[in-house]
Coordinates of N, CA and C in Angstrom, one line a residue:
Chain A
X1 N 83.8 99.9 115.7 CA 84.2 99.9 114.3 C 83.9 101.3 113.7
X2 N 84.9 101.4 112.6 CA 84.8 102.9 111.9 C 83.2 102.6 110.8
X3 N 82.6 103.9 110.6 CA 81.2 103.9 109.8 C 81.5 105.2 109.6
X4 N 80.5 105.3 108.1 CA 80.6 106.6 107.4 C 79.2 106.3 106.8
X5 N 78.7 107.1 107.2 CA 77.1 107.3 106.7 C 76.5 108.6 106.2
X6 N 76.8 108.2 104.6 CA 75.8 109.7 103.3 C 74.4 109.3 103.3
X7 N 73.3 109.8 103.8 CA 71.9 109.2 103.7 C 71.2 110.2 102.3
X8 N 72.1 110.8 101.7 CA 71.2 111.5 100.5 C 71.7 110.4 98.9
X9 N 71.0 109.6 98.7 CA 71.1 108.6 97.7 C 71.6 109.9 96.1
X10 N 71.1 110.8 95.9 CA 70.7 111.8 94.8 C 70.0 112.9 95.3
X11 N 70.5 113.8 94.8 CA 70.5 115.4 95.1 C 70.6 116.1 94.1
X12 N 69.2 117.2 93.3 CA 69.4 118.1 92.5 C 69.8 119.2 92.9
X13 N 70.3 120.1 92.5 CA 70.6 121.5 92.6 C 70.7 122.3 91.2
X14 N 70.4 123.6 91.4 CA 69.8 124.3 90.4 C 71.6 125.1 89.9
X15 N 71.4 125.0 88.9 CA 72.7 126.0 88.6 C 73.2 127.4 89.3
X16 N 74.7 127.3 90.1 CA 74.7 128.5 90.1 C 74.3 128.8 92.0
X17 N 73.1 127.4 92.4 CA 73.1 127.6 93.8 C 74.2 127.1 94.7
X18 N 74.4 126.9 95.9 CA 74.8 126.3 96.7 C 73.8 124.9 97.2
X19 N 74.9 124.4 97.6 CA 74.3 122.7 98.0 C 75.3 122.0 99.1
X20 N 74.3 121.6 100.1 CA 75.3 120.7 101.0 C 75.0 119.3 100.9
X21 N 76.0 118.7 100.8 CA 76.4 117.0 100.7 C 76.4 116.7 102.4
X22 N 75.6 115.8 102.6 CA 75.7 115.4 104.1 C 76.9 114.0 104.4
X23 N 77.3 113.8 105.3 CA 78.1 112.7 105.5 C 78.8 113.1 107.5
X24 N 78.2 111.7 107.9 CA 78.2 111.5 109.9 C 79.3 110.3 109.5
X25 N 79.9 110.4 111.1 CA 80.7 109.1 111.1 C 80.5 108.7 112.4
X26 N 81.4 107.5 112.6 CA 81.2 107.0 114.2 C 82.4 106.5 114.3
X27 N 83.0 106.8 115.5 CA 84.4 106.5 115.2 C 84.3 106.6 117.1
X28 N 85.3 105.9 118.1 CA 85.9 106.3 118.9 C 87.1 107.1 119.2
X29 N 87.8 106.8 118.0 CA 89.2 107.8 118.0 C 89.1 108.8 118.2
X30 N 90.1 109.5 118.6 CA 90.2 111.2 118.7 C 91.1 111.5 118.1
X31 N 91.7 110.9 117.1 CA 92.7 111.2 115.6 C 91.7 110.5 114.6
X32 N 91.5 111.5 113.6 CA 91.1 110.9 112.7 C 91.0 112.1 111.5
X33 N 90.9 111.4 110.2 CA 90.5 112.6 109.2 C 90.0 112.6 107.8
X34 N 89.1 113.4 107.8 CA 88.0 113.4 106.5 C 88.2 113.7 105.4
X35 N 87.9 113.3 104.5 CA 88.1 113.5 103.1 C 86.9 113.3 102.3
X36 N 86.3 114.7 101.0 CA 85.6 114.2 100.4 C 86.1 113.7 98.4
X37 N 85.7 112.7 98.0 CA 86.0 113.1 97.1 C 84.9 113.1 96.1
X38 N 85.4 113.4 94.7 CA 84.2 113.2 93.6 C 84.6 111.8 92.2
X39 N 83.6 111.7 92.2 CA 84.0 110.5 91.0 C 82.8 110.8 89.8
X40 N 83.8 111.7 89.0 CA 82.8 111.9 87.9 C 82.2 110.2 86.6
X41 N 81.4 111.2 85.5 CA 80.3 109.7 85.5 C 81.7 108.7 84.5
X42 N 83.1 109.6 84.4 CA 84.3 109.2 83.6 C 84.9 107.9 84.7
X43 N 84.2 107.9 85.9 CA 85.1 106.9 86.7 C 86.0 107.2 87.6
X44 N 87.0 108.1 87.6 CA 88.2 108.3 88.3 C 87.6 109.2 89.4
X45 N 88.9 108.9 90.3 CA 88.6 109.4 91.8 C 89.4 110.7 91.9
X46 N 88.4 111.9 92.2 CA 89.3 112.6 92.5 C 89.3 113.7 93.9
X47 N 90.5 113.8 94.6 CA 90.6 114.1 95.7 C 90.0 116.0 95.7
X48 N 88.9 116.2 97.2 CA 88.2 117.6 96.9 C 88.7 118.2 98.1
X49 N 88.8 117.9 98.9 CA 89.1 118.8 100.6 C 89.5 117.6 101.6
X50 N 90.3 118.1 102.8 CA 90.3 117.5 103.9 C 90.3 118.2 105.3
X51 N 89.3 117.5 106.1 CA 90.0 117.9 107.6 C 89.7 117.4 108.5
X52 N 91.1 117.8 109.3 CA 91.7 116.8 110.5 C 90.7 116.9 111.5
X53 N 90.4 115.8 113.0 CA 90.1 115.9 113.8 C 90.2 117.4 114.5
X54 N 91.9 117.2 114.8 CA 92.2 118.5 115.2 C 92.3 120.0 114.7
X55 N 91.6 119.8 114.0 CA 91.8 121.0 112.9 C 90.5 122.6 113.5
X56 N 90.8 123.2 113.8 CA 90.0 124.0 114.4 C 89.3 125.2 113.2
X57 N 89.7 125.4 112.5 CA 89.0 125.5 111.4 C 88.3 125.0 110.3
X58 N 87.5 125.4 109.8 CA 86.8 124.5 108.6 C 87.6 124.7 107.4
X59 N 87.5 123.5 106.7 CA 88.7 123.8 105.4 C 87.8 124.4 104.5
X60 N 88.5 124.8 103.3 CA 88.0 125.4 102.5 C 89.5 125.6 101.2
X61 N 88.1 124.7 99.9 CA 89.0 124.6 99.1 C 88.1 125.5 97.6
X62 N 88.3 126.5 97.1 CA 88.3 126.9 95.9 C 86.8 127.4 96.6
X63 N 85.3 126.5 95.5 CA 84.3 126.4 96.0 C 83.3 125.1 96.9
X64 N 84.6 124.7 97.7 CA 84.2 123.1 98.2 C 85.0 124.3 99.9
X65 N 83.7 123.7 100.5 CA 84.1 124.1 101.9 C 83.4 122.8 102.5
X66 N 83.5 122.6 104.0 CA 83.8 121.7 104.7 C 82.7 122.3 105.8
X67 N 81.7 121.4 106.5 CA 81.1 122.2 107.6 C 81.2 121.5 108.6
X68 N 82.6 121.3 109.5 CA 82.7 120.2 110.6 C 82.2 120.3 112.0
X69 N 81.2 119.2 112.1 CA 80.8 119.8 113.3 C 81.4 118.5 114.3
X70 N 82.3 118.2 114.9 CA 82.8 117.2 115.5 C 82.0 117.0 116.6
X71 N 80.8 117.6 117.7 CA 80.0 117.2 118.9 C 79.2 116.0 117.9
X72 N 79.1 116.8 116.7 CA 77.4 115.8 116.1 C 78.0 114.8 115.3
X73 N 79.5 114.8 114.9 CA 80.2 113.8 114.3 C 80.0 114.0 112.9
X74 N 79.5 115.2 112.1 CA 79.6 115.4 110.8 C 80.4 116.5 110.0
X75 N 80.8 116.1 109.1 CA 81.7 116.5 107.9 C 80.7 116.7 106.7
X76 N 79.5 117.5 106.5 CA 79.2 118.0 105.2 C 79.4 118.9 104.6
X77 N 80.0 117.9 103.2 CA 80.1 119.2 101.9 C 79.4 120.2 101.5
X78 N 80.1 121.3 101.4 CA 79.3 122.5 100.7 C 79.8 122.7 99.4
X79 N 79.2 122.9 98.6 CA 79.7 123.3 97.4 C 78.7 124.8 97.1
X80 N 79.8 125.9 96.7 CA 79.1 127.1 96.4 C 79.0 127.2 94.9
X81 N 77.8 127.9 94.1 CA 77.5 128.7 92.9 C 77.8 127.3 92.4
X82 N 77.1 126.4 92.3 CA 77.2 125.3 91.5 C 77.7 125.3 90.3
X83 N 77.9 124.5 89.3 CA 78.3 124.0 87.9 C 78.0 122.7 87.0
X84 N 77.4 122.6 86.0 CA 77.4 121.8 85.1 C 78.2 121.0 85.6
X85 N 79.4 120.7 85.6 CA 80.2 120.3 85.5 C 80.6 119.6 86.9
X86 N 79.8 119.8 87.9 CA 79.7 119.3 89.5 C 78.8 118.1 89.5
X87 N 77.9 117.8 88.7 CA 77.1 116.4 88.3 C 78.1 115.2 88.3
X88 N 78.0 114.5 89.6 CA 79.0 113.4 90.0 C 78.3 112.6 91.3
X89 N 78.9 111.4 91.5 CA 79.2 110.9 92.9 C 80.1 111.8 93.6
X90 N 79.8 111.3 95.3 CA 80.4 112.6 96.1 C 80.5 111.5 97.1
X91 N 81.6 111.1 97.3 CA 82.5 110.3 98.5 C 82.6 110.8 99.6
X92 N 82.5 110.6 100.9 CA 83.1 111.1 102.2 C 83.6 109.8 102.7
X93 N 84.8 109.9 102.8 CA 85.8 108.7 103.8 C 86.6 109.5 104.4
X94 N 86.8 108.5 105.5 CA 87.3 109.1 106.9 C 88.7 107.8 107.2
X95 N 89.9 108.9 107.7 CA 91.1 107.7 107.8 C 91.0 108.0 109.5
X96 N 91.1 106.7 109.8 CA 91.3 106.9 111.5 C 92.3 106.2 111.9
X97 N 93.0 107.1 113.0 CA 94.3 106.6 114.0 C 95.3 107.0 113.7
X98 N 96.8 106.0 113.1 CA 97.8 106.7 112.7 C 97.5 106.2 111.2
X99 N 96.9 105.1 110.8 CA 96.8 104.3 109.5 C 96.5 105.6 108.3
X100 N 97.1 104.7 107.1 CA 96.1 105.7 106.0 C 95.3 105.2 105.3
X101 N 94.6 104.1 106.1 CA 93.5 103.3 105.0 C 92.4 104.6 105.1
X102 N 91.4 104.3 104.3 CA 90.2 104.8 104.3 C 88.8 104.0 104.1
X103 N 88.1 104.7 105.5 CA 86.8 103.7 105.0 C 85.7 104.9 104.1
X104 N 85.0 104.3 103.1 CA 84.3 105.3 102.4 C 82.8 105.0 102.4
X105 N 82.1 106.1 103.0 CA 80.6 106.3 102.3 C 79.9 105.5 101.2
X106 N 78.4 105.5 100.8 CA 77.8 105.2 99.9 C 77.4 106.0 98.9
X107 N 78.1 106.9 99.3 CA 78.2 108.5 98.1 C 77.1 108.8 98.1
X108 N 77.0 110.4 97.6 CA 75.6 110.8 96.8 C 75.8 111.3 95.7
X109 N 75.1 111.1 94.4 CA 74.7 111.2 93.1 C 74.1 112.6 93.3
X110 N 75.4 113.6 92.9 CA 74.8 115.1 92.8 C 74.6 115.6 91.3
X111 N 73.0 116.3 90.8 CA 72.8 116.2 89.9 C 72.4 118.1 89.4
X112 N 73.5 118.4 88.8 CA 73.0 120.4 88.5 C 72.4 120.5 87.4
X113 N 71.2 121.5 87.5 CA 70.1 121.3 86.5 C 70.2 122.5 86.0
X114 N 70.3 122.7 84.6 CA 71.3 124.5 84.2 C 69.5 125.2 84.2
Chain B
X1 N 104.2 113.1 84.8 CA 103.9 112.6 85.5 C 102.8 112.1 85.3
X2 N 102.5 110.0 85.3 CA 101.5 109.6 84.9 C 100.5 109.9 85.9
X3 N 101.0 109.5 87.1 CA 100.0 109.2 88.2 C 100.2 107.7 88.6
X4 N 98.9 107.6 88.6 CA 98.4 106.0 89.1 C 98.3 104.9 88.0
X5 N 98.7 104.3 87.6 CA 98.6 103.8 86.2 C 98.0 102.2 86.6
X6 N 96.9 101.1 85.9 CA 96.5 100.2 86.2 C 95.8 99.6 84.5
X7 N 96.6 98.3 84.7 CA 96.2 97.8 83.3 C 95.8 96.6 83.9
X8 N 94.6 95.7 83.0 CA 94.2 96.5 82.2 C 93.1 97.6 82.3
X9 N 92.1 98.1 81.4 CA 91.2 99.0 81.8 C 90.0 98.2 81.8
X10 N 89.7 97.0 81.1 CA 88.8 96.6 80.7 C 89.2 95.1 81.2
X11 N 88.1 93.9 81.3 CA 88.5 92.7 81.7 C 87.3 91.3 81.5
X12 N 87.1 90.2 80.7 CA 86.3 89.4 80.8 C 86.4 88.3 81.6
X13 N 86.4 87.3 82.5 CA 87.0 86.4 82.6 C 85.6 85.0 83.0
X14 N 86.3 83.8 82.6 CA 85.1 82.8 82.9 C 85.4 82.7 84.5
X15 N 84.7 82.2 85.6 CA 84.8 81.7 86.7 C 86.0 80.5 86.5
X16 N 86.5 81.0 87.5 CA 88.0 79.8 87.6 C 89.3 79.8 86.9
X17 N 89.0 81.0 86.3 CA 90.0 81.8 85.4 C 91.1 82.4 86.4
X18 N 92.2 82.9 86.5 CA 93.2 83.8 86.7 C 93.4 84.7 86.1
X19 N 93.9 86.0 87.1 CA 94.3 87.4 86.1 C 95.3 88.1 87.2
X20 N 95.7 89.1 87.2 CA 96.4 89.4 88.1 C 96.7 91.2 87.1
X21 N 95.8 91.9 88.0 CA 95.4 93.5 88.0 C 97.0 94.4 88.6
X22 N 97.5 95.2 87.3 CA 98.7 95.6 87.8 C 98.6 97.0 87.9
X23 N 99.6 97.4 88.8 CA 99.5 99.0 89.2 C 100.9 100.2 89.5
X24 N 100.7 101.0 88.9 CA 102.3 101.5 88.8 C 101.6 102.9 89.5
X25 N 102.9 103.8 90.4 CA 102.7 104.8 90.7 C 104.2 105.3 90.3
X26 N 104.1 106.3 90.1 CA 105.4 107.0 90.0 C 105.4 108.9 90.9
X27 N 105.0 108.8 91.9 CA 105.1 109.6 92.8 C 105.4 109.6 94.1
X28 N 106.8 108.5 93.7 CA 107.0 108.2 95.0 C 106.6 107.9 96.6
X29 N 105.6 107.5 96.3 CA 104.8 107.6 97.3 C 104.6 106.2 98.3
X30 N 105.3 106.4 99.7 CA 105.1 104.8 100.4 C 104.0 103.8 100.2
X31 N 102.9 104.3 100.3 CA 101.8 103.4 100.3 C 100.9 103.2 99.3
X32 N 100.7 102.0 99.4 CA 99.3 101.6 97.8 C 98.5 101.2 98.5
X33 N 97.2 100.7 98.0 CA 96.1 100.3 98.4 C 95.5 99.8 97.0
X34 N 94.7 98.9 97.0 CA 93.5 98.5 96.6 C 92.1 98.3 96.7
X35 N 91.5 98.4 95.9 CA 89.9 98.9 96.1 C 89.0 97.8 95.5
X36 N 88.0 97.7 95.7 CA 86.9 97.1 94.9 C 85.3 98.3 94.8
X37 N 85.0 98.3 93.8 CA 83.4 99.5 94.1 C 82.6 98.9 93.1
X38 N 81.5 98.3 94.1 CA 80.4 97.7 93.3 C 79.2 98.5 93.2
X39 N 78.6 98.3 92.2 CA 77.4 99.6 91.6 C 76.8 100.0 92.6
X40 N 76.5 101.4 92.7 CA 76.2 101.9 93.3 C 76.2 102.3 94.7
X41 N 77.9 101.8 95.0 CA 78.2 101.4 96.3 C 79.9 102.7 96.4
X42 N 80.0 102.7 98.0 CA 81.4 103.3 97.9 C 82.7 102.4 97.8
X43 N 83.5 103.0 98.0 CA 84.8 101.7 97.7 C 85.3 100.8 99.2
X44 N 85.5 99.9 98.8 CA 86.3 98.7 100.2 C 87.1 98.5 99.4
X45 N 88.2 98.5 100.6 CA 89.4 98.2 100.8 C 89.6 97.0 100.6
X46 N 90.6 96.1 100.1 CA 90.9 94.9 99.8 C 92.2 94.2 100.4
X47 N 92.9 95.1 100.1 CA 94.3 94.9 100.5 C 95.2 96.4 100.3
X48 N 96.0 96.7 101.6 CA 97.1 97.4 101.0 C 98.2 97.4 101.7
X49 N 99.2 97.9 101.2 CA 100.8 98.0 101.8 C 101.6 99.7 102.2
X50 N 101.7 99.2 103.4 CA 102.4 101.0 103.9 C 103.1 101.1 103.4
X51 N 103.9 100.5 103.5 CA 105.7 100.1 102.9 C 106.5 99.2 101.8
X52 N 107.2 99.8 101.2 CA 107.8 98.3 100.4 C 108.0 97.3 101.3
X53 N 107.8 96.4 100.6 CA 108.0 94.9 101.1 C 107.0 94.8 102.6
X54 N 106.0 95.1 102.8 CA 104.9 94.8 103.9 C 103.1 94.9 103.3
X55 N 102.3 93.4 103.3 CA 101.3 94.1 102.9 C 100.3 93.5 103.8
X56 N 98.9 93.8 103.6 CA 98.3 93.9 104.9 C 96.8 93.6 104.3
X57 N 95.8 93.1 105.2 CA 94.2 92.8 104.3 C 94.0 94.1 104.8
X58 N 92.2 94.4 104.4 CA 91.6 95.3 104.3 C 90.5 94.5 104.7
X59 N 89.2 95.4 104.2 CA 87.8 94.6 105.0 C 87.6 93.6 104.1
X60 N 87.6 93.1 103.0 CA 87.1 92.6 102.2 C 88.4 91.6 101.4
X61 N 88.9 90.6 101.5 CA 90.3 90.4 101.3 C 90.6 89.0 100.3
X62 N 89.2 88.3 101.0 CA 89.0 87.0 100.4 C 88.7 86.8 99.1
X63 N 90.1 86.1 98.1 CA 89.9 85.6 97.3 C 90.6 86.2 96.4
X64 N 91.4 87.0 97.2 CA 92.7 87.8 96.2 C 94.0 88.0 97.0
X65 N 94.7 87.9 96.5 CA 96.2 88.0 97.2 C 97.0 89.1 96.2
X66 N 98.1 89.9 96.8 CA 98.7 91.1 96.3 C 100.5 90.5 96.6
X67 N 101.0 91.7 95.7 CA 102.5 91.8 95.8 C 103.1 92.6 95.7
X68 N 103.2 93.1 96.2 CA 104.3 95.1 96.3 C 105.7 94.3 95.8
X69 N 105.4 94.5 94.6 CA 106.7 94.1 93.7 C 108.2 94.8 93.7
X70 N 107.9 96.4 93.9 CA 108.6 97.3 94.4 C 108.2 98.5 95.2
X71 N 108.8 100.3 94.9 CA 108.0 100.7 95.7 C 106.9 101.3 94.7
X72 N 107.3 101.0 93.5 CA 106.2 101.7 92.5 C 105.1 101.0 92.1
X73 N 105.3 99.4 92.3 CA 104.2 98.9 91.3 C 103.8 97.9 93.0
X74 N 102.2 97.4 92.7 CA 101.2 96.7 93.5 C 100.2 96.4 92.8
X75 N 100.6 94.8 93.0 CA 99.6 94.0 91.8 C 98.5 93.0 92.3
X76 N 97.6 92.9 92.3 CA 96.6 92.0 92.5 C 95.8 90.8 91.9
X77 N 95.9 89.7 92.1 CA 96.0 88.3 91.5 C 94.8 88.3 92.1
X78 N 94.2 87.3 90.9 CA 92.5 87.1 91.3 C 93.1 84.6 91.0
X79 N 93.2 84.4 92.0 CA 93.6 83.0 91.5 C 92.1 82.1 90.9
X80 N 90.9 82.3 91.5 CA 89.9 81.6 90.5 C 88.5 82.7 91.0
X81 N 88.5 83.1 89.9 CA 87.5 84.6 89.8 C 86.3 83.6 89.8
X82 N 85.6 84.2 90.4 CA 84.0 84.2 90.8 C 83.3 85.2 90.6
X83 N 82.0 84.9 89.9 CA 81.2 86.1 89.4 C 81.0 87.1 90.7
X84 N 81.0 86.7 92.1 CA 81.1 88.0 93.0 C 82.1 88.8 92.9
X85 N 83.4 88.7 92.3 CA 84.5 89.3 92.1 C 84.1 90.6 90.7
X86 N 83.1 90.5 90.0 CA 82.7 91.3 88.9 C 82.6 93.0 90.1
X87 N 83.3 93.8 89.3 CA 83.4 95.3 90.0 C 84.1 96.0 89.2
X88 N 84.5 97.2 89.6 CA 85.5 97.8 89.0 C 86.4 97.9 90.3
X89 N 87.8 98.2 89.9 CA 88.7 97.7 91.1 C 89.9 99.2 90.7
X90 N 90.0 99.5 91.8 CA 90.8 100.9 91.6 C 92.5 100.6 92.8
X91 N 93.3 100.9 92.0 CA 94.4 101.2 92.9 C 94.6 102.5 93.3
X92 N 95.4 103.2 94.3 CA 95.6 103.9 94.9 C 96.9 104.2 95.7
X93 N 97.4 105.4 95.7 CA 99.0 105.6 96.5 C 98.8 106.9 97.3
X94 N 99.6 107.0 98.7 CA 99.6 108.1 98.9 C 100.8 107.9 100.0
X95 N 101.3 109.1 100.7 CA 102.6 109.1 101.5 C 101.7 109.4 102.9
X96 N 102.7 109.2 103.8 CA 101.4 109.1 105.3 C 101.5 111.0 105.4
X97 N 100.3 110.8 106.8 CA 100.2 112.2 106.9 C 101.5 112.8 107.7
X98 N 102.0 114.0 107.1 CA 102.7 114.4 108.2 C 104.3 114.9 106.7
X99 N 104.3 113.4 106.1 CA 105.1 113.5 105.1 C 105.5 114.4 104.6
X100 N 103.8 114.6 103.6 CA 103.8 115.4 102.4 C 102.4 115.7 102.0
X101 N 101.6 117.1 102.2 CA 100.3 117.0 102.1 C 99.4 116.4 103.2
X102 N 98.2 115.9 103.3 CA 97.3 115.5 104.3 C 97.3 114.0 104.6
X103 N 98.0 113.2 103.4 CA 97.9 111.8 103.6 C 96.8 111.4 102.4
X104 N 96.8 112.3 101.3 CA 95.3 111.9 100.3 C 95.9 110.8 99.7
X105 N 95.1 110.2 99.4 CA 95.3 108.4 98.4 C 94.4 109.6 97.0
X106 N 95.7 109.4 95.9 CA 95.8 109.5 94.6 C 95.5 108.2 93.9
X107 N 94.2 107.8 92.9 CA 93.6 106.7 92.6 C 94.3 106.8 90.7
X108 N 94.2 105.5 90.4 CA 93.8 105.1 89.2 C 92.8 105.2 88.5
X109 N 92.8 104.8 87.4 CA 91.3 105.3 86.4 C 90.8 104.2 86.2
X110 N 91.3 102.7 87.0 CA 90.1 101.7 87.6 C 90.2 100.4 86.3
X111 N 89.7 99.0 86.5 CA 90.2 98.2 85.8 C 88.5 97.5 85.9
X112 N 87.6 97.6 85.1 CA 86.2 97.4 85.0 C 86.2 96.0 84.5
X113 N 86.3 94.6 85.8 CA 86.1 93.3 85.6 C 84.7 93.1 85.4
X114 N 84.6 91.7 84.5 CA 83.2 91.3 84.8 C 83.9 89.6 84.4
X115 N 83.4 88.8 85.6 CA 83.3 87.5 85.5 C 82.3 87.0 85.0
X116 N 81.8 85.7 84.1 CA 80.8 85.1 84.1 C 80.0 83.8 84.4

């Protein structure tokens, strides 16, 4: 069975630093693909980066990069020069096979302290 | 372009009650999904459909049945709500990978039930 495991419950970071969001999976497939998202304290879900199994590059979106390490089975978020405005839940779900369900993490509660 | 649209936003119901959670996309998009996210938890899947006219359980399925009414709207009937059923419940659409983009599920702004 597919698992997605965020072991940081809450995470401070200081304004302005960088911060990595951890998130491992377990999966047998060798198609599969990661997604993180955020869900600010307004509720809604919203989509931040993705990357493929096969993707041989790390993605990189704005200030959200991706640190895939596929031997160790992890996808942790980076976020650079933090923001007020980055204080959220932080999702990592993973879609495996040809499906587009997703199974999702237990988030972490990221908290920027100006 | 609305997005994901899901009425209502808000919801009381007694145990044993019916409701049925409605959801519109208008971005063309093959597939819907439904969600459940209980405090402090990430989201499970409940039910969703690839395609018009096909729908399918998720991990969590019991006690709700769905209907991909068309390819825009996917609605979710609660036939006798039980206080485990209290969550907030999110729809979601997206086109498979390969389509258009990576395959991301575009969400609603969520329908915050509470049974009593």
């Amino acid at each position: 069975a597919q698992k997605i495991t965020q072991t940081q419950p809450g995470m401070f970071v200081q304004e302005k630093e960088a911060v990595t969001l951890d998130c491992t999976y377990d999966t047998s497939d060798q198609s599969y693909g990661l997604f993180w998202y955020k869900q600010p304290s307004s509720g809604e879900m919203i989509f931040l980066i993705y990357q493929g199994s096969y993707d041989e590059q790390n993605a990189t979106e704005g200030r959200y990069s991706l640190n895939f390490q596929k031997a160790r089975k992890s996808a942790n978020l980076v976020i650079s020069a933090s923001q007020l405005g980055d204080s959220a839940m932080y999702f990592c779900a993973m879609r495996f096979n040809a499906g587009n369900m997703l199974t999702f993490g237990g988030g972490t509660r990221l908290m920027v302290k100006p | 372009n609305a997005g994901v649209t899901q009425t209502p936003k808000f919801q009381v119901l007694k145990t044993g009650q019916s409701m049925t959670l409605q959801c519109a996309q208008d971005m063309n998009h093959n597939s819907m999904y439904w969600y459940r996210q209980d405090p402090g938890m990430g989201l499970r899947l409940i039910y969703y459909s690839a395609s018009e006219g096909t729908t399918d359980k998720g991990e969590v399925p019991n006690g709700y049945n769905v209907s991909r009414l068309n390819k825009r709207e996917f609605s979710l009937r609660l036939e006798s709500a039980a206080p485990s059923q209290t969550s907030v419940y999110f729809c979601a659409s997206s086109n498979p990978l390969g389509l258009a983009g990576v395959g991301e599920q575009y969400f609603g702004p969520g329908t915050r039930l509470t049974v009593t």
